[in-house]
mmCIF file of C-alpha atoms and ligand atoms in Angstrom:
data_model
loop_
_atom_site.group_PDB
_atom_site.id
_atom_site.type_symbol
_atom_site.label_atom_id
_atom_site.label_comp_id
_atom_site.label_asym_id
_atom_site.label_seq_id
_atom_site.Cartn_x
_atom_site.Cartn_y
_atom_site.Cartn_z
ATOM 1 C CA UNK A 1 74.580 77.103 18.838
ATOM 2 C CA UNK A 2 76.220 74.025 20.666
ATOM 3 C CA UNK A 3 75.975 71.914 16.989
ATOM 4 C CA UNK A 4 76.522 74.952 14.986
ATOM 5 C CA UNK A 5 79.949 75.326 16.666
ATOM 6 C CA UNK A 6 80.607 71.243 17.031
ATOM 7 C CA UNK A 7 80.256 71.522 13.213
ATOM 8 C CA UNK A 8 82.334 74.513 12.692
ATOM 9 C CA UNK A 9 84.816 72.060 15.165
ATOM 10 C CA UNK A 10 84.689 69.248 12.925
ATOM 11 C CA UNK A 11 85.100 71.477 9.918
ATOM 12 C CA UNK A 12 88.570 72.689 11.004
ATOM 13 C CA UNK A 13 89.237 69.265 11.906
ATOM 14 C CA UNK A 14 88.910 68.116 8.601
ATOM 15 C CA UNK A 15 90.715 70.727 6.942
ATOM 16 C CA UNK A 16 93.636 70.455 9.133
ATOM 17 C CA UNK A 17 94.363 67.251 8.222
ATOM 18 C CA UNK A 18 94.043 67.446 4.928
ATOM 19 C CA UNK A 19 96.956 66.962 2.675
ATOM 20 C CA UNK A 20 96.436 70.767 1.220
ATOM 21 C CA UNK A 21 96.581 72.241 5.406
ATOM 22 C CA UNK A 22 99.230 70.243 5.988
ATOM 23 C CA UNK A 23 101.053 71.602 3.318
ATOM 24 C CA UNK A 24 100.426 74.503 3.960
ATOM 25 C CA UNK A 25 101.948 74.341 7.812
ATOM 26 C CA UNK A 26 104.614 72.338 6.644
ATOM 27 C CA UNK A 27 106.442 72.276 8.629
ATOM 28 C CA UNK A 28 106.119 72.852 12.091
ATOM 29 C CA UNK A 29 109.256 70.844 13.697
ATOM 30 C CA UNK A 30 112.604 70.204 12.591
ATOM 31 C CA UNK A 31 113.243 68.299 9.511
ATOM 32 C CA UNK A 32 116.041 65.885 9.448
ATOM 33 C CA UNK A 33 118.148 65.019 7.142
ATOM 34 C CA UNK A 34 119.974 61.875 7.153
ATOM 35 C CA UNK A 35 123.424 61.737 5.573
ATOM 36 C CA UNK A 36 124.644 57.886 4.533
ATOM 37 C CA UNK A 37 128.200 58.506 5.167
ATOM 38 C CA UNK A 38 130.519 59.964 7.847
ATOM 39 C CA UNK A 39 130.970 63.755 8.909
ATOM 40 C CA UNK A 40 133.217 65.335 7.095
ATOM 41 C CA UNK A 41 132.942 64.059 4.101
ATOM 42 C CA UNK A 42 131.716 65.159 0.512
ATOM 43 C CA UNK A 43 127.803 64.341 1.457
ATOM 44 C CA UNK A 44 128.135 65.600 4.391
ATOM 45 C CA UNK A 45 129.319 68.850 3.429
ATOM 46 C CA UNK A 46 126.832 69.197 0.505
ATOM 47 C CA UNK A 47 124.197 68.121 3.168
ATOM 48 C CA UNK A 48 125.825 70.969 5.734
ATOM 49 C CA UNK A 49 125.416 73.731 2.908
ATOM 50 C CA UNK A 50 121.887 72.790 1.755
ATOM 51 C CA UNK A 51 120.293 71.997 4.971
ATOM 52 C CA UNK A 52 121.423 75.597 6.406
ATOM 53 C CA UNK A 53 120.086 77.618 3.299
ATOM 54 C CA UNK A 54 116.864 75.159 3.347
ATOM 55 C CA UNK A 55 116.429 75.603 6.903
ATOM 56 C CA UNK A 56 116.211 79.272 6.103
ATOM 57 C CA UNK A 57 113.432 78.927 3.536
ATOM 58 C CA UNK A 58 111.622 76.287 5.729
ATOM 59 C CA UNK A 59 111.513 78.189 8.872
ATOM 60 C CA UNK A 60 112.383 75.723 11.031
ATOM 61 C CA UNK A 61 115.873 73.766 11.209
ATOM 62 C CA UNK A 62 116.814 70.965 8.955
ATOM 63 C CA UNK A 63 119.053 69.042 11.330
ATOM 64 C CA UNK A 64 121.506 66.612 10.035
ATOM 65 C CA UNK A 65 121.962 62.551 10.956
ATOM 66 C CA UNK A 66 125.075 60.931 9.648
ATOM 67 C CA UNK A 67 123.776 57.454 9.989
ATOM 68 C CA UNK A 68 126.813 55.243 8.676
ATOM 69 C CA UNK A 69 127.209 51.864 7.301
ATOM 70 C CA UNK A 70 127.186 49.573 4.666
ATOM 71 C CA UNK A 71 127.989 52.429 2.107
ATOM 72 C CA UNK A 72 124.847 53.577 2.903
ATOM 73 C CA UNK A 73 121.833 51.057 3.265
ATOM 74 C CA UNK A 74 121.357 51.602 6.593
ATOM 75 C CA UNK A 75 121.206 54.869 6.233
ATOM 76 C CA UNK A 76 118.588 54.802 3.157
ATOM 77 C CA UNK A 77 117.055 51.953 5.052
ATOM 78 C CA UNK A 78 116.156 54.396 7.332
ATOM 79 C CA UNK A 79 114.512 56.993 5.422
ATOM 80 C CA UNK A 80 112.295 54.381 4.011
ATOM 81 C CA UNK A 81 111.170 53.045 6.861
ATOM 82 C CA UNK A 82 110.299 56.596 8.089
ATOM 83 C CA UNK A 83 106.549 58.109 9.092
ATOM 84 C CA UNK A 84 105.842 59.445 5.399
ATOM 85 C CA UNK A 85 104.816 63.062 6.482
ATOM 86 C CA UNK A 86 108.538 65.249 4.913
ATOM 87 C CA UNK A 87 110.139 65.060 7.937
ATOM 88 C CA UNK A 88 113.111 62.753 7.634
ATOM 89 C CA UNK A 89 114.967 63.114 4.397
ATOM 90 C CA UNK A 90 117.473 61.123 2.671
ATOM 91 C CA UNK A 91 120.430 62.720 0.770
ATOM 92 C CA UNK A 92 122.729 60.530 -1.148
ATOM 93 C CA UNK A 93 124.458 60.099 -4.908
ATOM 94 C CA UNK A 94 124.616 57.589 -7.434
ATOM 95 C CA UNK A 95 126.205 55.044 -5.185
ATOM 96 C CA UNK A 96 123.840 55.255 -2.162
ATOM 97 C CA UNK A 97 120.635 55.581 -4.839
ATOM 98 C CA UNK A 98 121.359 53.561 -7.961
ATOM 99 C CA UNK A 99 124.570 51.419 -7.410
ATOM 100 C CA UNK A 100 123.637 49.739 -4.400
ATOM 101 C CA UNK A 101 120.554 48.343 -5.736
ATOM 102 C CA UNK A 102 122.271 45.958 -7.819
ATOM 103 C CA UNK A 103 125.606 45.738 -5.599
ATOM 104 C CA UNK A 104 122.983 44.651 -2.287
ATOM 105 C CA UNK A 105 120.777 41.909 -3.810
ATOM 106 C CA UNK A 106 118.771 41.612 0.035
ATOM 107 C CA UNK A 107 118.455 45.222 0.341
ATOM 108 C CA UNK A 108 114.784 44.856 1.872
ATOM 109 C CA UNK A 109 113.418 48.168 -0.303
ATOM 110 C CA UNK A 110 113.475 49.185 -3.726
ATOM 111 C CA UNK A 111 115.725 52.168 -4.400
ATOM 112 C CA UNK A 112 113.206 53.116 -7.059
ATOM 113 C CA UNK A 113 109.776 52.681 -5.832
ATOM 114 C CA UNK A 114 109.824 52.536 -2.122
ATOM 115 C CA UNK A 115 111.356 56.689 -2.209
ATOM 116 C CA UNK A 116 109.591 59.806 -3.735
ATOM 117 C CA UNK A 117 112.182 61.884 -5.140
ATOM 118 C CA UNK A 118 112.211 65.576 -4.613
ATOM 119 C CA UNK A 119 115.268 67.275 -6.695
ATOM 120 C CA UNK A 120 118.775 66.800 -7.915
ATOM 121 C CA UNK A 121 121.609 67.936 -6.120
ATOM 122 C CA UNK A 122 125.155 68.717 -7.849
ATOM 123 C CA UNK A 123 127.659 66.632 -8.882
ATOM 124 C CA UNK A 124 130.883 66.962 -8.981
ATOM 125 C CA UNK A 125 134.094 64.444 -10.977
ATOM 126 C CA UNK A 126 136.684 62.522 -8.983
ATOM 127 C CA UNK A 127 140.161 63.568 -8.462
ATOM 128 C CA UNK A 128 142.698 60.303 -8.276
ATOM 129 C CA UNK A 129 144.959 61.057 -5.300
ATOM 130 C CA UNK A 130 147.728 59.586 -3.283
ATOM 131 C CA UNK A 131 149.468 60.557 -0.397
ATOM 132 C CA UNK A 132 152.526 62.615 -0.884
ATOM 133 C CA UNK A 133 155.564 60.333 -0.738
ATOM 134 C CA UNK A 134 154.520 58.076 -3.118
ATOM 135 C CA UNK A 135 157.498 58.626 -5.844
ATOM 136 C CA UNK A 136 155.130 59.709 -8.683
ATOM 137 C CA UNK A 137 154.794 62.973 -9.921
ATOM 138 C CA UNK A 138 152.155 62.520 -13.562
ATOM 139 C CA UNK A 139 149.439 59.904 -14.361
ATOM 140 C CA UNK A 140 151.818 57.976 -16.182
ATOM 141 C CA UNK A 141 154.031 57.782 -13.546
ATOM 142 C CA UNK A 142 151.242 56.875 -10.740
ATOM 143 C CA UNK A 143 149.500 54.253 -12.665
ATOM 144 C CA UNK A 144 153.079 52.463 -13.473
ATOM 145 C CA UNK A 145 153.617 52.632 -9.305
ATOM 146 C CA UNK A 146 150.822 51.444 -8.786
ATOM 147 C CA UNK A 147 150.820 48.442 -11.783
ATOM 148 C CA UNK A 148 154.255 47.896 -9.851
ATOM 149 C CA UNK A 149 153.202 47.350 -6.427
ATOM 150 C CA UNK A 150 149.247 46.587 -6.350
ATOM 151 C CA UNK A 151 149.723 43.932 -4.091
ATOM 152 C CA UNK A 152 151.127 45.899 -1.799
ATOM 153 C CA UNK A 153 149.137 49.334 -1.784
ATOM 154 C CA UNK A 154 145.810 49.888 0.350
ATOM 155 C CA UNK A 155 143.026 52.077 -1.335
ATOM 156 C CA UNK A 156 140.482 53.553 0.363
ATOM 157 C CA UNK A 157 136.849 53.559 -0.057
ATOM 158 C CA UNK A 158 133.231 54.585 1.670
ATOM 159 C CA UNK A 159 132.293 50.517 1.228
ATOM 160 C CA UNK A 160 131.322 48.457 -2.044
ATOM 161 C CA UNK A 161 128.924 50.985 -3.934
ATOM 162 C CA UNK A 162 130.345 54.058 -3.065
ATOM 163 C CA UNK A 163 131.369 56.445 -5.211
ATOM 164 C CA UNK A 164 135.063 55.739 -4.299
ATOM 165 C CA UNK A 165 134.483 52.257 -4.795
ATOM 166 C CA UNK A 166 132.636 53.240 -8.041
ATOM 167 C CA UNK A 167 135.696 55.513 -9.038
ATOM 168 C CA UNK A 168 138.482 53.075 -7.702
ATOM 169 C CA UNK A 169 136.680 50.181 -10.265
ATOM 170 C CA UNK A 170 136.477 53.109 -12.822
ATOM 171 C CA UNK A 171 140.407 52.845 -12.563
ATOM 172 C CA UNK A 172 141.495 49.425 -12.047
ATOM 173 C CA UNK A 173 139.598 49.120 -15.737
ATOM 174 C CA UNK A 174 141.507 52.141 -17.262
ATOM 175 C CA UNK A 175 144.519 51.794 -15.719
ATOM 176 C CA UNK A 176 145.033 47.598 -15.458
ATOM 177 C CA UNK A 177 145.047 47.206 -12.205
ATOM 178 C CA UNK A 178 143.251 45.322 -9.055
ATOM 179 C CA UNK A 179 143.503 47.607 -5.663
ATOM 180 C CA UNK A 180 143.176 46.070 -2.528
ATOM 181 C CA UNK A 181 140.378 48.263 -0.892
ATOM 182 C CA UNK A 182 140.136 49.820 3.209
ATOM 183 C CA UNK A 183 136.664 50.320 3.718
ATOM 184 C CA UNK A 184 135.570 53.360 5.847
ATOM 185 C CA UNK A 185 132.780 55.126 6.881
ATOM 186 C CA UNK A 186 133.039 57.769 4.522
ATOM 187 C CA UNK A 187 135.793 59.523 2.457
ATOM 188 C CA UNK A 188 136.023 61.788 5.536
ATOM 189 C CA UNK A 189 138.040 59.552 7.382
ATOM 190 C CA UNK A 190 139.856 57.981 4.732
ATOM 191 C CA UNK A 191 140.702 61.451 3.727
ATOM 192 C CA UNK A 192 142.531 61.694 7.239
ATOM 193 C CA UNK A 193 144.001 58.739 6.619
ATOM 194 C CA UNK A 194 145.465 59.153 3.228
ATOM 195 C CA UNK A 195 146.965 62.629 4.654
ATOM 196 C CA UNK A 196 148.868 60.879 7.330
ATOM 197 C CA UNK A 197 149.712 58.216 5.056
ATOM 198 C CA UNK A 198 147.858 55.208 6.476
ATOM 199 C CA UNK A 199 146.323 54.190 3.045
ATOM 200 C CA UNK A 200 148.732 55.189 -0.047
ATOM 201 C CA UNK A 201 145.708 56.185 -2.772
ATOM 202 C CA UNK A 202 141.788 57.026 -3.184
ATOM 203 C CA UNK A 203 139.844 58.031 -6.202
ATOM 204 C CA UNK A 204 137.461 60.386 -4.466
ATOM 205 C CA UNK A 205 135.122 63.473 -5.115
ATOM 206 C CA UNK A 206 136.545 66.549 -5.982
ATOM 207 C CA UNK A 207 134.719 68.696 -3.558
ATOM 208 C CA UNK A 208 136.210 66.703 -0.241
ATOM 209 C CA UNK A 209 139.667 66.264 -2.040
ATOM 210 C CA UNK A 210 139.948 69.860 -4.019
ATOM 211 C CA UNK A 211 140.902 71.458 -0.134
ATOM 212 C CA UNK A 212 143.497 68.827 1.020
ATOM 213 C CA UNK A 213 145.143 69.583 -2.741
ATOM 214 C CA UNK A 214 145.039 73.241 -2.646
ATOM 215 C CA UNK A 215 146.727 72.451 0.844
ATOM 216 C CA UNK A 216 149.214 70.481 -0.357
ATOM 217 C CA UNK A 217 147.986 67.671 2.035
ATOM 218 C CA UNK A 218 147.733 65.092 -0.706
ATOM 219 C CA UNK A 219 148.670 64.305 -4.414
ATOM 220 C CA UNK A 220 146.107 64.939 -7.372
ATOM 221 C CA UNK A 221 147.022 63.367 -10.543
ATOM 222 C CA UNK A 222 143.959 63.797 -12.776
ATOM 223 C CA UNK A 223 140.442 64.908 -12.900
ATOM 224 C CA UNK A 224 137.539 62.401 -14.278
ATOM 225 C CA UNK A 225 135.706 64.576 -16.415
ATOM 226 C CA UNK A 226 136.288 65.515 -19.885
ATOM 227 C CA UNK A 227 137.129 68.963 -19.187
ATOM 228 C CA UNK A 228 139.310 70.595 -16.502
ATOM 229 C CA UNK A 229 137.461 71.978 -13.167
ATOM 230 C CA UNK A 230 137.168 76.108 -12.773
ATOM 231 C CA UNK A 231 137.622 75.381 -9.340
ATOM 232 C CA UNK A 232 140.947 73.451 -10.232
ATOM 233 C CA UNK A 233 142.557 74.593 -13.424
ATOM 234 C CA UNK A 234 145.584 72.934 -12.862
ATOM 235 C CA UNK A 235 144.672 69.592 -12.611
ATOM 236 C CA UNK A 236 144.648 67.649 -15.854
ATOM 237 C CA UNK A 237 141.744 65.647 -17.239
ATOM 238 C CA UNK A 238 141.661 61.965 -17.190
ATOM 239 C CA UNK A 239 142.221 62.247 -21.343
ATOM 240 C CA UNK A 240 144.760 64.788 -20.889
ATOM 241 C CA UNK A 241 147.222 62.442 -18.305
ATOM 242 C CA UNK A 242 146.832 59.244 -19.828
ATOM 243 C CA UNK A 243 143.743 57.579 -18.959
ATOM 244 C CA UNK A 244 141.277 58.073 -21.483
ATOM 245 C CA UNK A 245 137.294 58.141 -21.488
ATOM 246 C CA UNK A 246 138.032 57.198 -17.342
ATOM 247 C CA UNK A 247 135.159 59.762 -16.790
ATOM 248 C CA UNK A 248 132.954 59.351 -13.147
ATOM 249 C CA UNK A 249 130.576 62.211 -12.025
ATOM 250 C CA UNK A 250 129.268 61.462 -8.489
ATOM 251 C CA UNK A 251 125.238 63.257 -8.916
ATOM 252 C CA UNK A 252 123.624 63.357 -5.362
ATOM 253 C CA UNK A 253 119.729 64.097 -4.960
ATOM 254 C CA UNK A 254 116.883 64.263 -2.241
ATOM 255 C CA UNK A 255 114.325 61.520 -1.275
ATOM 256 C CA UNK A 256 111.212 61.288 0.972
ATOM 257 C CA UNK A 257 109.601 57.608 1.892
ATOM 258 C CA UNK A 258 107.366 56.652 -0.725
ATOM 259 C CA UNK A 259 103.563 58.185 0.077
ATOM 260 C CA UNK A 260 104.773 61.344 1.514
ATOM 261 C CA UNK A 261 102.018 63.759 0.344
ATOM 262 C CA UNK A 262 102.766 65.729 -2.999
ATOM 263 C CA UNK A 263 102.260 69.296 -1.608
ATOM 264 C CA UNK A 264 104.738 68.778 1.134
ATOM 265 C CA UNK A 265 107.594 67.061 -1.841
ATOM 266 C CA UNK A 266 106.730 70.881 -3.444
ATOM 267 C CA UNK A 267 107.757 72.382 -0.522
ATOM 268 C CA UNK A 268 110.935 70.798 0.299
ATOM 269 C CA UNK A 269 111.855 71.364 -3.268
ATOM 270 C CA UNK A 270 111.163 75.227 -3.215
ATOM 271 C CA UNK A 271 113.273 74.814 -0.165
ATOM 272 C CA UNK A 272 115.704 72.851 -2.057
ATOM 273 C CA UNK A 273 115.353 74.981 -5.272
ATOM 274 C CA UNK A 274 116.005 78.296 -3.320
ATOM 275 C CA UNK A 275 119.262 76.859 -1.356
ATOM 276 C CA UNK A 276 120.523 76.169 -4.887
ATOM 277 C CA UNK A 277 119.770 79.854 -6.311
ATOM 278 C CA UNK A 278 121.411 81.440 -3.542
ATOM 279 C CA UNK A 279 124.389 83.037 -4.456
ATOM 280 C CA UNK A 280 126.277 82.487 -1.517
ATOM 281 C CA UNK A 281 125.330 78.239 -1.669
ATOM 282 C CA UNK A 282 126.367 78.351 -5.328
ATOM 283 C CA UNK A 283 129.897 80.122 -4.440
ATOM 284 C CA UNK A 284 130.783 77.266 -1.806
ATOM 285 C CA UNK A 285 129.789 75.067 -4.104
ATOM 286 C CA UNK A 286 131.670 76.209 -7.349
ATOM 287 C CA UNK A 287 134.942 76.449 -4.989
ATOM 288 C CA UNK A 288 134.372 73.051 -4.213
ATOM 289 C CA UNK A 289 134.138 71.924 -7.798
ATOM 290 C CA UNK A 290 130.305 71.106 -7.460
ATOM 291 C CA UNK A 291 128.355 71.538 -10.877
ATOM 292 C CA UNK A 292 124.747 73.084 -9.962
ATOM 293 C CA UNK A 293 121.908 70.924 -12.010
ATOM 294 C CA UNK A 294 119.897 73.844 -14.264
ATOM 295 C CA UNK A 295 116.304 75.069 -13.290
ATOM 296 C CA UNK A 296 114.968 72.532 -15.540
ATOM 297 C CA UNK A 297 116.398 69.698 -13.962
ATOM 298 C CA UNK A 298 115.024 70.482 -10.358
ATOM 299 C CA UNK A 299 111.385 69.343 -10.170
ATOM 300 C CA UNK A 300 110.691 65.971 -8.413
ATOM 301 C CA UNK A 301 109.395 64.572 -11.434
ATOM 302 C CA UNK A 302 113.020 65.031 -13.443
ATOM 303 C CA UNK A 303 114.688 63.385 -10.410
ATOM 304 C CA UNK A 304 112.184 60.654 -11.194
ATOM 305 C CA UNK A 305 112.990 60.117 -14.898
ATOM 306 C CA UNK A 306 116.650 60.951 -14.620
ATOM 307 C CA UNK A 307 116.641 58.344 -11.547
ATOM 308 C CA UNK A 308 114.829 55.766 -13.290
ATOM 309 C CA UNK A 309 117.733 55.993 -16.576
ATOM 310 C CA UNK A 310 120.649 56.329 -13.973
ATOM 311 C CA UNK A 311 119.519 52.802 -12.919
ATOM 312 C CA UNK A 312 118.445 51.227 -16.410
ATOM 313 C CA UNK A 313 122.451 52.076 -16.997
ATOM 314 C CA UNK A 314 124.294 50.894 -13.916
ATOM 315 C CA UNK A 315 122.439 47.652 -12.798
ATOM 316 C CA UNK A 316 123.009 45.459 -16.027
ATOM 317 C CA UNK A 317 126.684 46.778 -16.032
ATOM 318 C CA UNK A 318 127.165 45.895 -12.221
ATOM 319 C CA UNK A 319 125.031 42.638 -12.462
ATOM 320 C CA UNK A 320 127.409 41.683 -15.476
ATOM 321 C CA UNK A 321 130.804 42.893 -13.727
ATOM 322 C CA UNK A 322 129.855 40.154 -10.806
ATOM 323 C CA UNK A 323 129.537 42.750 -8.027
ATOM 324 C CA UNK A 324 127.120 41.468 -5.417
ATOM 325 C CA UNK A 325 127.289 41.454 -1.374
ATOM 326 C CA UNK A 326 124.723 38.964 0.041
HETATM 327 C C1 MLT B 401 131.134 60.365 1.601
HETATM 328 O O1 MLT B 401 130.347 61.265 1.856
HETATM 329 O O2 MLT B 401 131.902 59.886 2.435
HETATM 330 C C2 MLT B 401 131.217 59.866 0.182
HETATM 331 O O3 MLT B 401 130.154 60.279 -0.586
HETATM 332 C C3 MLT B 401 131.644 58.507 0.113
HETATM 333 C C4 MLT B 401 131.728 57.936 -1.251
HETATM 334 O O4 MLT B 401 130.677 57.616 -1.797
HETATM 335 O O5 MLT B 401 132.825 57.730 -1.765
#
């Protein structure tokens, strides 16, 4: 009886602890989720709405970590470096994921192979903004201001690779110009700053800038995208104002640390895939200008391929525009 029930023991043991029980538990703590940039800003509050709808699906809390720095390494350093068992996630956008592995030559990881991907996130255009006493009132108008006095005007970014930095090249090219960039922890602050006037313009996503418009806060000249927002119908497009073609869409996704068993990456991504059918999530996110990926863009392995092209794009274009931190 004493071996029959030291084998039953061993039995369980085994099954426990194999990848299919595992999944199956999964999970039985908290799950964290580890933001690149600062609170308050546009991953941060697509983090905020995700993580509470996943955290219902999970049953158990998905808690956030705004680990900031170096528009983002450290913060994707992080997630790689993790125990690979689902438990610490990395959120972050074309910037944090593709960009920066051609802008960061001594990165230490590879954005591509050293991270399991588990499902695309929205994305959402850039508004370009100033603050509100700058004496332009169209495009035309801004861009001549700004041609005028580049010297002299501060722009803010997230850091070299961020998607403000991405959108802020995206308009020196179009418009002719070389901005002198303020570097911050995230368009959160620099948000706060451009409202009191600190730093005179930012090109940033229209989900963290969309509320300081509607509010009057700041000025919104044009919209990247080749079509006008729903959520902001009054803002012209980028072809429409005077900069043609100046199109930037800011994609985000979700990452494990490479190895992290498959069953558990199909979990968070139900998780994931729920939070992003749930009416409620999609209305925050359509008022903030977000664009929800379709069903058939949601499995880990389209994350993968779409991934895998995003970078096949950017890094010869960065690597042959010169942009490199060492
Ligand atoms: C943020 O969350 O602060 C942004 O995504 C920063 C950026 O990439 O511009």
């Amino acid at each position: 009886m004493r071996r029959l029930l030291a084998a039953l023991g061993a039995v369980v043991v085994s099954l426990l602890s194999s990848p299919i029980a595992f999944s199956q538990t999964f999970p039985t703590k908290p799950v964290t989720m580890v933001v690149p940039f600062a609170a308050g800003g546009p991953t941060d509050a697509l983090a905020r709405i995700i993580a509470e709808s996943m955290s219902r699906h999970l049953g158990q809390t998905v808690v956030i970590d705004n680990t900031t720095g170096a528009a983002g390494t450290i913060a994707v350093g992080k997630v790689v470096r993790a125990p690979n068992d689902g438990y610490t996630v990395s959120i972050g956008h074309v910037g944090t994921h593709v960009v920066n592995g051609a802008i960061y030559p001594k990165l230490g990881f590879d954005l591509l192979s050293d991270l399991e991907p588990v499902i695309l996130l929205p994305s959402n255009p850039q508004l370009i903004l100033s603050k509100n006493d700058v004496p332009a009132k169209t495009l035309a108008e801004f861009v001549a201001y700004v041609k005028a006095n580049q010297a002299k005007l501060s722009a803010g970014n997230a850091g070299l690779g961020s998607g403000s930095h991405i959108g802020g090249m995206a308009f020196e090219k179009a418009a002719g110009v070389k901005l002198q960039y303020v570097p911050y922890r995230g368009t959160g602050p620099a948000m706060q700053d451009l409202i009191s006037g600190q730093i005179d313009l930012m090109i940033d996503q229209t989900s963290n800038a969309l509320p300081q418009v509607r509010a009057g806060k700041v000025r919104a000249y044009a919209i990247t995208a080749p079509a006008r927002s729903a959520a902001a119908p009054d803002i012209p497009t980028v072809d429409e104002a005077g900069l043609p073609g100046m199109y930037v869409t800011i994609w985000h996704g979700l990452w494990v640390p490479k190895g992290t068993p498959a069953a558990v990456i199909a979990r968070l991504n139900a998780a994931a895939n729920a939070a992003l059918d749930d009416p409620a999530v999609r209305k925050r996110l359509a008022d903030l200008g977000q664009d929800i990926p379709p069903a058939d863009q949601r499995s880990p392995a389209a994350l993968r391929a779409f991934h895998k092209a995003e970078a096949d794009k950017w890094w010869p274009l960065i690597k042959a525009a010169g942009v490199k931190i060492e």
